[in-house]
Amino acid sequence: MSPPADTRAVDARCVRLNAKAENAAALAPAIERHTLARGPNDLLIEVKAAAVNPSDVKAATGLMPYAVFPRTPGRDYAGVVIDGPAGMIGREVFGSSGDLGIRRDGTHASHLVVESDAVVDKPKTVSWEEAAGIGVPFVTAMEGFRRASIPKSGETVLVFGVNGKVGQAAVQIATWQGARVIGVVRKAEPYEGHANASIEVIDASATDVATRVRELTDGKGADIVFNTVGDPYFQAAHKSLALRGRQILIAAIDRIVQFNILEFYRGQHTYVGIDTLGLSSIATGAVLRDLGPGFASGHLKPFPIKANAVYPLERAKEAYVAVAGSSRDRVILKP
């Protein structure tokens, strides 16, 4: 389908991955110029900031067989609409996607073409870098709760990997909804993110998690377990579930786990698998819109962005290596 006759074309600077690499250190991103123009239902966005996610690096190193080459990586973005339908030009927006940067060209560029229904208005109180950092972690957390049911006041949510970015987003959302949150860490450390209530933290290296969860909940267990780590905590998560409890799973290290079917059906449990790579830009926009009231009210807060975690496009490789090295910082590229 040809672009509208009055469409603006731009000469965009784009990070390009021309072939997969064995690891992050072997990545050889180039800066190329490509002409971009929108389709009739699209927006042309001047990108002000774009986040780097672990999935960006995994796709670059061949861990996602459906990732295409060559391509511009990047799933999360914030920017200004410079061409689009009437009423959209000049709007400050942000967004994310499961297919951007993986199956088609993404956000690590000076400009981006994306569907009109994919974007969300950027809150005035949020910087470009902060808005770009919201995407994947908050979408993953919110989609998990949408599928497992949004936490309610009086419910207990147990979050494994509570200091990871998805873990922190899950804490924010659950406490925004009035739920009690218990976090799990692998070594002694406090919860380091924003929350709307106090968070109890269990050190998994010093305490049996399921036993402690039962103690903290008068024997009931957790209504929702958000397992951001996967198999290392699978059994502890399973044994922490309340009657009719739900476990949300988003990651795996070893794919195979022991599974007690009897305990599963007698506990009337539900397991929910979340893969945000399966969400289109438009579907992702719908999830972000559910989060909008929380950011507007201040119950949800973007991750702080450190100055040394912001890189120009020309230093994209350094940004990818930082993320591959399990940096806890939210890493941002700025055109």
mmCIF file of C-alpha atoms in Angstrom:
data_model
loop_
_atom_site.group_PDB
_atom_site.id
_atom_site.type_symbol
_atom_site.label_atom_id
_atom_site.label_comp_id
_atom_site.label_asym_id
_atom_site.label_seq_id
_atom_site.Cartn_x
_atom_site.Cartn_y
_atom_site.Cartn_z
ATOM 1 C CA MET A 1 0.000 0.000 0.000
ATOM 2 C CA SER A 2 1.500 3.338 -1.024
ATOM 3 C CA PRO A 3 1.830 6.158 1.512
ATOM 4 C CA PRO A 4 -0.587 9.112 1.368
ATOM 5 C CA ALA A 5 0.265 11.728 -1.241
ATOM 6 C CA ASP A 6 1.023 14.385 1.396
ATOM 7 C CA THR A 7 3.240 12.102 3.479
ATOM 8 C CA ARG A 8 6.512 13.456 4.774
ATOM 9 C CA ALA A 9 9.637 11.352 4.156
ATOM 10 C CA VAL A 10 12.686 11.547 6.421
ATOM 11 C CA ASP A 11 16.287 10.429 6.077
ATOM 12 C CA ALA A 12 16.553 8.427 9.311
ATOM 13 C CA ARG A 13 19.729 7.385 11.110
ATOM 14 C CA CYS A 14 19.281 3.766 12.166
ATOM 15 C CA VAL A 15 21.296 1.216 14.116
ATOM 16 C CA ARG A 16 21.535 -1.852 11.853
ATOM 17 C CA LEU A 17 22.324 -5.446 12.717
ATOM 18 C CA ASN A 18 23.220 -7.127 9.445
ATOM 19 C CA ALA A 19 23.770 -10.623 10.843
ATOM 20 C CA LYS A 20 23.418 -12.441 14.157
ATOM 21 C CA ALA A 21 26.442 -12.637 16.446
ATOM 22 C CA GLU A 22 27.644 -15.409 18.760
ATOM 23 C CA ASN A 23 27.385 -13.123 21.795
ATOM 24 C CA ALA A 24 26.999 -9.479 22.735
ATOM 25 C CA ALA A 25 30.741 -8.818 22.550
ATOM 26 C CA ALA A 26 30.733 -10.003 18.926
ATOM 27 C CA LEU A 27 27.923 -7.661 17.853
ATOM 28 C CA ALA A 28 28.849 -5.230 15.087
ATOM 29 C CA PRO A 29 26.040 -2.678 14.838
ATOM 30 C CA ALA A 30 26.375 -0.128 12.041
ATOM 31 C CA ILE A 31 24.749 3.290 11.608
ATOM 32 C CA GLU A 32 22.913 3.499 8.292
ATOM 33 C CA ARG A 33 20.550 6.001 6.707
ATOM 34 C CA HIS A 34 17.152 4.843 5.507
ATOM 35 C CA THR A 35 14.260 6.823 4.077
ATOM 36 C CA LEU A 36 11.112 6.408 6.171
ATOM 37 C CA ALA A 37 7.544 7.389 5.307
ATOM 38 C CA ARG A 38 4.303 6.378 6.968
ATOM 39 C CA GLY A 39 1.395 4.371 5.584
ATOM 40 C CA PRO A 40 -2.162 5.759 5.714
ATOM 41 C CA ASN A 41 -2.845 4.382 9.224
ATOM 42 C CA ASP A 42 0.644 5.006 10.597
ATOM 43 C CA LEU A 43 2.553 7.699 12.434
ATOM 44 C CA LEU A 44 6.046 8.961 11.708
ATOM 45 C CA ILE A 45 7.764 9.612 15.032
ATOM 46 C CA GLU A 46 10.944 11.512 15.803
ATOM 47 C CA VAL A 47 12.488 9.269 18.460
ATOM 48 C CA LYS A 48 13.725 11.167 21.527
ATOM 49 C CA ALA A 49 14.802 8.083 23.504
ATOM 50 C CA ALA A 50 14.646 4.290 23.169
ATOM 51 C CA ALA A 51 15.324 1.592 25.766
ATOM 52 C CA VAL A 52 17.547 -1.464 25.356
ATOM 53 C CA ASN A 53 15.961 -4.670 26.670
ATOM 54 C CA PRO A 54 17.462 -8.117 27.251
ATOM 55 C CA SER A 55 15.239 -9.365 24.413
ATOM 56 C CA ASP A 56 16.966 -6.942 22.022
ATOM 57 C CA VAL A 57 20.299 -8.588 22.786
ATOM 58 C CA LYS A 58 18.896 -12.131 22.725
ATOM 59 C CA ALA A 59 17.406 -11.526 19.280
ATOM 60 C CA ALA A 60 20.728 -10.114 18.070
ATOM 61 C CA THR A 61 22.593 -13.230 19.208
ATOM 62 C CA GLY A 62 20.295 -15.738 17.498
ATOM 63 C CA LEU A 63 18.232 -16.830 20.510
ATOM 64 C CA MET A 64 15.001 -15.894 18.703
ATOM 65 C CA PRO A 65 14.778 -17.855 15.449
ATOM 66 C CA TYR A 66 12.064 -15.588 14.023
ATOM 67 C CA ALA A 67 14.223 -12.442 14.317
ATOM 68 C CA VAL A 68 14.978 -11.080 10.863
ATOM 69 C CA PHE A 69 18.307 -9.747 9.539
ATOM 70 C CA PRO A 70 19.229 -7.123 8.593
ATOM 71 C CA ARG A 71 17.102 -4.979 10.871
ATOM 72 C CA THR A 72 17.035 -2.070 13.305
ATOM 73 C CA PRO A 73 16.554 -3.417 16.862
ATOM 74 C CA GLY A 74 14.550 -1.848 19.680
ATOM 75 C CA ARG A 75 11.079 -2.378 21.179
ATOM 76 C CA ASP A 76 10.536 0.625 23.485
ATOM 77 C CA TYR A 77 10.457 4.309 22.510
ATOM 78 C CA ALA A 78 9.354 7.836 23.309
ATOM 79 C CA GLY A 79 9.118 10.652 20.814
ATOM 80 C CA VAL A 80 7.166 13.320 18.940
ATOM 81 C CA VAL A 81 4.720 12.623 16.102
ATOM 82 C CA ILE A 82 5.958 14.568 13.068
ATOM 83 C CA ASP A 83 3.593 13.091 10.448
ATOM 84 C CA GLY A 84 0.250 11.369 10.749
ATOM 85 C CA PRO A 85 -3.513 11.853 10.743
ATOM 86 C CA ALA A 86 -4.965 15.219 11.668
ATOM 87 C CA GLY A 87 -4.740 15.917 15.365
ATOM 88 C CA MET A 88 -1.758 13.646 15.934
ATOM 89 C CA ILE A 89 1.093 15.863 14.723
ATOM 90 C CA GLY A 90 3.088 17.338 17.602
ATOM 91 C CA ARG A 91 1.834 14.884 20.216
ATOM 92 C CA GLU A 92 4.421 13.552 22.684
ATOM 93 C CA VAL A 93 3.975 9.785 22.844
ATOM 94 C CA PHE A 94 5.598 6.572 23.985
ATOM 95 C CA GLY A 95 5.090 2.897 23.282
ATOM 96 C CA SER A 96 6.433 -0.620 23.039
ATOM 97 C CA SER A 97 5.910 -3.738 20.967
ATOM 98 C CA GLY A 98 6.482 -7.447 20.630
ATOM 99 C CA ASP A 99 7.318 -7.299 16.940
ATOM 100 C CA LEU A 100 9.202 -3.991 16.613
ATOM 101 C CA GLY A 101 12.918 -4.607 16.503
ATOM 102 C CA ILE A 102 12.435 -8.357 16.208
ATOM 103 C CA ARG A 103 10.332 -9.136 13.121
ATOM 104 C CA ARG A 104 10.521 -5.621 11.657
ATOM 105 C CA ASP A 105 12.643 -2.510 12.062
ATOM 106 C CA GLY A 106 12.510 -1.064 15.542
ATOM 107 C CA THR A 107 13.219 1.920 17.730
ATOM 108 C CA HIS A 108 17.023 2.271 17.875
ATOM 109 C CA ALA A 109 16.927 5.034 15.284
ATOM 110 C CA SER A 110 16.279 8.735 14.883
ATOM 111 C CA HIS A 111 12.788 8.042 13.482
ATOM 112 C CA LEU A 112 10.180 5.292 13.621
ATOM 113 C CA VAL A 113 7.037 4.324 11.727
ATOM 114 C CA VAL A 114 4.348 2.709 13.881
ATOM 115 C CA GLU A 115 0.567 2.239 13.782
ATOM 116 C CA SER A 116 -1.582 5.118 15.079
ATOM 117 C CA ASP A 117 -3.280 2.872 17.657
ATOM 118 C CA ALA A 118 0.079 1.770 19.111
ATOM 119 C CA VAL A 119 1.052 4.979 20.887
ATOM 120 C CA VAL A 120 0.126 6.410 24.284
ATOM 121 C CA ASP A 121 0.397 10.055 25.328
ATOM 122 C CA LYS A 122 3.511 10.719 27.414
ATOM 123 C CA PRO A 123 2.696 12.106 30.873
ATOM 124 C CA LYS A 124 4.005 15.666 31.240
ATOM 125 C CA THR A 125 5.770 14.764 34.481
ATOM 126 C CA VAL A 126 7.813 11.984 32.813
ATOM 127 C CA SER A 127 11.049 12.695 30.898
ATOM 128 C CA TRP A 128 11.773 11.264 27.454
ATOM 129 C CA GLU A 129 14.288 8.816 28.900
ATOM 130 C CA GLU A 130 11.907 7.704 31.658
ATOM 131 C CA ALA A 131 9.029 7.251 29.198
ATOM 132 C CA ALA A 132 11.232 5.149 26.916
ATOM 133 C CA GLY A 133 12.084 2.944 29.903
ATOM 134 C CA ILE A 134 8.489 2.111 30.835
ATOM 135 C CA GLY A 135 7.648 -0.274 27.974
ATOM 136 C CA VAL A 136 8.638 -3.936 28.235
ATOM 137 C CA PRO A 137 8.861 -4.281 32.055
ATOM 138 C CA PHE A 138 5.509 -2.627 32.760
ATOM 139 C CA VAL A 139 3.778 -4.300 29.810
ATOM 140 C CA THR A 140 5.043 -7.712 30.961
ATOM 141 C CA ALA A 141 3.876 -7.117 34.518
ATOM 142 C CA MET A 142 0.486 -5.708 33.522
ATOM 143 C CA GLU A 143 -0.210 -8.394 30.915
ATOM 144 C CA GLY A 144 0.593 -11.016 33.560
ATOM 145 C CA PHE A 145 -1.944 -9.515 35.916
ATOM 146 C CA ARG A 146 -4.505 -9.011 33.148
ATOM 147 C CA ARG A 147 -4.274 -12.719 32.340
ATOM 148 C CA ALA A 148 -4.099 -13.996 35.935
ATOM 149 C CA SER A 149 -6.579 -11.358 37.202
ATOM 150 C CA ILE A 150 -5.738 -7.890 38.485
ATOM 151 C CA PRO A 151 -4.777 -8.056 42.176
ATOM 152 C CA LYS A 152 -7.469 -6.971 44.604
ATOM 153 C CA SER A 153 -7.331 -5.281 47.969
ATOM 154 C CA GLY A 154 -6.843 -8.011 50.578
ATOM 155 C CA GLU A 155 -5.010 -10.359 48.214
ATOM 156 C CA THR A 156 -1.354 -11.303 48.637
ATOM 157 C CA VAL A 157 1.048 -11.115 45.691
ATOM 158 C CA LEU A 158 4.414 -12.897 45.957
ATOM 159 C CA VAL A 159 7.078 -11.595 43.548
ATOM 160 C CA PHE A 160 10.204 -13.673 42.851
ATOM 161 C CA GLY A 161 13.040 -11.506 41.522
ATOM 162 C CA VAL A 162 11.475 -8.469 43.136
ATOM 163 C CA ASN A 163 14.395 -6.133 42.349
ATOM 164 C CA GLY A 164 14.399 -6.884 38.631
ATOM 165 C CA LYS A 165 12.608 -4.387 36.414
ATOM 166 C CA VAL A 166 9.550 -6.619 35.804
ATOM 167 C CA GLY A 167 9.496 -7.445 39.511
ATOM 168 C CA GLN A 168 9.497 -3.767 40.427
ATOM 169 C CA ALA A 169 6.745 -3.024 37.906
ATOM 170 C CA ALA A 170 4.664 -5.887 39.377
ATOM 171 C CA VAL A 171 5.121 -4.441 42.884
ATOM 172 C CA GLN A 172 4.010 -1.001 41.718
ATOM 173 C CA ILE A 173 0.898 -2.331 39.979
ATOM 174 C CA ALA A 174 -0.088 -4.684 42.811
ATOM 175 C CA THR A 175 0.291 -2.042 45.527
ATOM 176 C CA TRP A 176 -1.529 0.500 43.326
ATOM 177 C CA GLN A 177 -4.470 -1.926 43.345
ATOM 178 C CA GLY A 178 -4.311 -2.281 47.128
ATOM 179 C CA ALA A 179 -2.792 -5.767 47.335
ATOM 180 C CA ARG A 180 -0.188 -6.854 49.887
ATOM 181 C CA VAL A 181 3.187 -7.693 48.318
ATOM 182 C CA ILE A 182 5.901 -10.038 49.533
ATOM 183 C CA GLY A 183 9.135 -9.960 47.551
ATOM 184 C CA VAL A 184 11.813 -12.630 47.156
ATOM 185 C CA VAL A 185 15.516 -11.897 46.636
ATOM 186 C CA ARG A 186 18.336 -14.397 46.119
ATOM 187 C CA LYS A 187 20.655 -12.684 48.617
ATOM 188 C CA ALA A 188 20.130 -10.270 51.490
ATOM 189 C CA GLU A 189 19.074 -6.884 50.112
ATOM 190 C CA PRO A 190 16.099 -4.535 50.548
ATOM 191 C CA TYR A 191 13.484 -3.820 47.901
ATOM 192 C CA GLU A 192 14.904 -0.947 45.864
ATOM 193 C CA GLY A 193 11.961 0.216 43.753
ATOM 194 C CA HIS A 194 8.879 2.402 44.184
ATOM 195 C CA ALA A 195 5.854 0.987 45.999
ATOM 196 C CA ASN A 196 2.552 2.314 47.319
ATOM 197 C CA ALA A 197 2.812 0.318 50.566
ATOM 198 C CA SER A 198 5.510 -1.381 52.621
ATOM 199 C CA ILE A 199 7.005 -4.532 51.056
ATOM 200 C CA GLU A 200 8.091 -7.559 53.071
ATOM 201 C CA VAL A 201 11.225 -9.170 51.602
ATOM 202 C CA ILE A 202 12.328 -12.804 51.953
ATOM 203 C CA ASP A 203 15.993 -13.684 51.467
ATOM 204 C CA ALA A 204 15.857 -17.014 49.610
ATOM 205 C CA SER A 205 19.484 -17.770 50.538
ATOM 206 C CA ALA A 206 18.657 -17.773 54.258
ATOM 207 C CA THR A 207 14.998 -18.804 54.520
ATOM 208 C CA ASP A 208 12.676 -21.439 53.078
ATOM 209 C CA VAL A 209 10.440 -19.210 50.989
ATOM 210 C CA ALA A 210 7.232 -21.267 51.068
ATOM 211 C CA THR A 211 7.435 -21.777 54.835
ATOM 212 C CA ARG A 212 7.929 -18.059 55.414
ATOM 213 C CA VAL A 213 5.073 -17.142 53.054
ATOM 214 C CA ARG A 214 2.741 -19.422 55.021
ATOM 215 C CA GLU A 215 3.884 -17.781 58.271
ATOM 216 C CA LEU A 216 3.256 -14.307 56.877
ATOM 217 C CA THR A 217 -0.206 -15.227 55.554
ATOM 218 C CA ASP A 218 -1.520 -17.247 58.540
ATOM 219 C CA GLY A 219 -1.147 -20.455 56.570
ATOM 220 C CA LYS A 220 -3.100 -19.328 53.489
ATOM 221 C CA GLY A 221 -0.302 -18.682 50.969
ATOM 222 C CA ALA A 222 -0.134 -16.229 48.083
ATOM 223 C CA ASP A 223 -3.122 -15.547 45.837
ATOM 224 C CA ILE A 224 -0.817 -14.594 42.952
ATOM 225 C CA VAL A 225 2.825 -15.568 42.505
ATOM 226 C CA PHE A 226 4.695 -13.525 39.889
ATOM 227 C CA ASN A 227 7.738 -15.652 39.058
ATOM 228 C CA THR A 228 10.052 -13.445 37.009
ATOM 229 C CA VAL A 229 12.971 -15.906 37.289
ATOM 230 C CA GLY A 230 11.431 -19.221 36.224
ATOM 231 C CA ASP A 231 12.583 -22.748 37.035
ATOM 232 C CA PRO A 232 15.015 -21.954 39.918
ATOM 233 C CA TYR A 233 12.002 -20.774 41.942
ATOM 234 C CA PHE A 234 9.327 -23.007 40.398
ATOM 235 C CA GLN A 235 8.961 -25.365 43.366
ATOM 236 C CA ALA A 236 9.067 -22.590 45.958
ATOM 237 C CA ALA A 237 6.434 -20.698 43.967
ATOM 238 C CA HIS A 238 4.283 -23.821 43.618
ATOM 239 C CA LYS A 239 4.406 -24.527 47.359
ATOM 240 C CA SER A 240 3.627 -20.903 48.214
ATOM 241 C CA LEU A 241 0.310 -20.806 46.338
ATOM 242 C CA ALA A 242 -2.996 -20.408 48.151
ATOM 243 C CA LEU A 243 -6.055 -22.436 47.236
ATOM 244 C CA ARG A 244 -6.995 -21.308 43.701
ATOM 245 C CA GLY A 245 -3.715 -19.383 43.505
ATOM 246 C CA ARG A 246 -2.225 -18.304 40.188
ATOM 247 C CA GLN A 247 1.450 -18.460 39.192
ATOM 248 C CA ILE A 248 2.637 -16.146 36.396
ATOM 249 C CA LEU A 249 5.732 -17.306 34.488
ATOM 250 C CA ILE A 250 7.754 -15.128 32.105
ATOM 251 C CA ALA A 251 11.241 -16.686 31.966
ATOM 252 C CA ALA A 252 13.213 -19.936 32.026
ATOM 253 C CA ILE A 253 16.823 -20.988 32.470
ATOM 254 C CA ASP A 254 16.373 -24.772 32.307
ATOM 255 C CA ARG A 255 13.129 -25.482 30.498
ATOM 256 C CA ILE A 256 12.125 -28.716 32.292
ATOM 257 C CA VAL A 257 10.814 -28.769 35.878
ATOM 258 C CA GLN A 258 9.360 -31.406 38.215
ATOM 259 C CA PHE A 259 5.617 -30.879 38.435
ATOM 260 C CA ASN A 260 3.325 -32.398 41.065
ATOM 261 C CA ILE A 261 0.037 -32.784 39.223
ATOM 262 C CA LEU A 262 -1.824 -33.950 42.331
ATOM 263 C CA GLU A 263 -0.920 -30.814 44.274
ATOM 264 C CA PHE A 264 -1.761 -28.741 41.205
ATOM 265 C CA TYR A 265 -5.330 -29.931 40.794
ATOM 266 C CA ARG A 266 -6.083 -30.312 44.479
ATOM 267 C CA GLY A 267 -4.889 -26.764 44.959
ATOM 268 C CA GLN A 268 -7.087 -25.703 41.998
ATOM 269 C CA HIS A 269 -4.122 -23.698 40.766
ATOM 270 C CA THR A 270 -3.725 -21.772 37.524
ATOM 271 C CA TYR A 271 -0.428 -21.264 35.681
ATOM 272 C CA VAL A 272 -0.224 -18.327 33.289
ATOM 273 C CA GLY A 273 2.531 -17.987 30.681
ATOM 274 C CA ILE A 274 3.356 -14.503 29.399
ATOM 275 C CA ASP A 275 5.378 -13.759 26.258
ATOM 276 C CA THR A 276 5.137 -10.099 25.289
ATOM 277 C CA LEU A 277 6.948 -10.869 22.026
ATOM 278 C CA GLY A 278 3.580 -12.268 20.926
ATOM 279 C CA LEU A 279 1.890 -8.881 21.356
ATOM 280 C CA SER A 280 1.629 -6.565 18.361
ATOM 281 C CA SER A 281 2.345 -2.850 18.702
ATOM 282 C CA ILE A 282 -1.403 -2.176 18.833
ATOM 283 C CA ALA A 283 -2.025 -4.861 21.489
ATOM 284 C CA THR A 284 0.879 -3.474 23.511
ATOM 285 C CA GLY A 285 -0.595 0.017 23.261
ATOM 286 C CA ALA A 286 -3.821 -1.289 24.802
ATOM 287 C CA VAL A 287 -1.877 -2.665 27.792
ATOM 288 C CA LEU A 288 -0.045 0.658 28.247
ATOM 289 C CA ARG A 289 -3.354 2.533 28.191
ATOM 290 C CA ASP A 290 -4.509 0.453 31.179
ATOM 291 C CA LEU A 291 -1.450 1.735 33.027
ATOM 292 C CA GLY A 292 -2.042 5.384 32.104
ATOM 293 C CA PRO A 293 -4.199 6.294 35.130
ATOM 294 C CA GLY A 294 -1.542 4.904 37.471
ATOM 295 C CA PHE A 295 1.182 7.106 35.984
ATOM 296 C CA ALA A 296 -1.166 10.103 35.916
ATOM 297 C CA SER A 297 -1.994 9.688 39.626
ATOM 298 C CA GLY A 298 1.609 9.037 40.679
ATOM 299 C CA HIS A 299 0.874 5.524 41.965
ATOM 300 C CA LEU A 300 3.091 4.232 39.151
ATOM 301 C CA LYS A 301 6.500 5.788 38.612
ATOM 302 C CA PRO A 302 8.982 5.264 35.761
ATOM 303 C CA PHE A 303 12.362 3.765 36.557
ATOM 304 C CA PRO A 304 15.059 6.298 37.402
ATOM 305 C CA ILE A 305 17.512 6.733 34.532
ATOM 306 C CA LYS A 306 21.198 7.191 35.408
ATOM 307 C CA ALA A 307 23.252 9.530 33.229
ATOM 308 C CA ASN A 308 25.915 6.860 32.653
ATOM 309 C CA ALA A 309 23.254 4.458 31.329
ATOM 310 C CA VAL A 310 22.323 6.767 28.415
ATOM 311 C CA TYR A 311 24.203 6.212 25.142
ATOM 312 C CA PRO A 312 24.131 7.841 21.690
ATOM 313 C CA LEU A 313 23.243 5.604 18.727
ATOM 314 C CA GLU A 314 26.922 5.469 17.765
ATOM 315 C CA ARG A 315 27.650 3.658 21.052
ATOM 316 C CA ALA A 316 24.867 1.118 20.656
ATOM 317 C CA LYS A 317 27.253 -1.811 21.064
ATOM 318 C CA GLU A 318 28.287 -0.556 24.510
ATOM 319 C CA ALA A 319 24.627 -0.319 25.476
ATOM 320 C CA TYR A 320 23.938 -3.872 24.287
ATOM 321 C CA VAL A 321 26.974 -5.228 26.151
ATOM 322 C CA ALA A 322 25.836 -3.455 29.336
ATOM 323 C CA VAL A 323 22.406 -5.088 29.124
ATOM 324 C CA ALA A 324 23.921 -8.493 28.314
ATOM 325 C CA GLY A 325 26.047 -8.096 31.448
ATOM 326 C CA SER A 326 22.867 -8.062 33.573
ATOM 327 C CA SER A 327 23.079 -4.361 34.374
ATOM 328 C CA ARG A 328 20.294 -3.370 36.766
ATOM 329 C CA ASP A 329 20.196 0.072 35.173
ATOM 330 C CA ARG A 330 17.549 0.875 32.601
ATOM 331 C CA VAL A 331 19.781 1.406 29.554
ATOM 332 C CA ILE A 332 18.681 4.083 27.064
ATOM 333 C CA LEU A 333 19.751 5.097 23.545
ATOM 334 C CA LYS A 334 19.310 8.753 22.516
ATOM 335 C CA PRO A 335 19.452 9.826 18.882
#
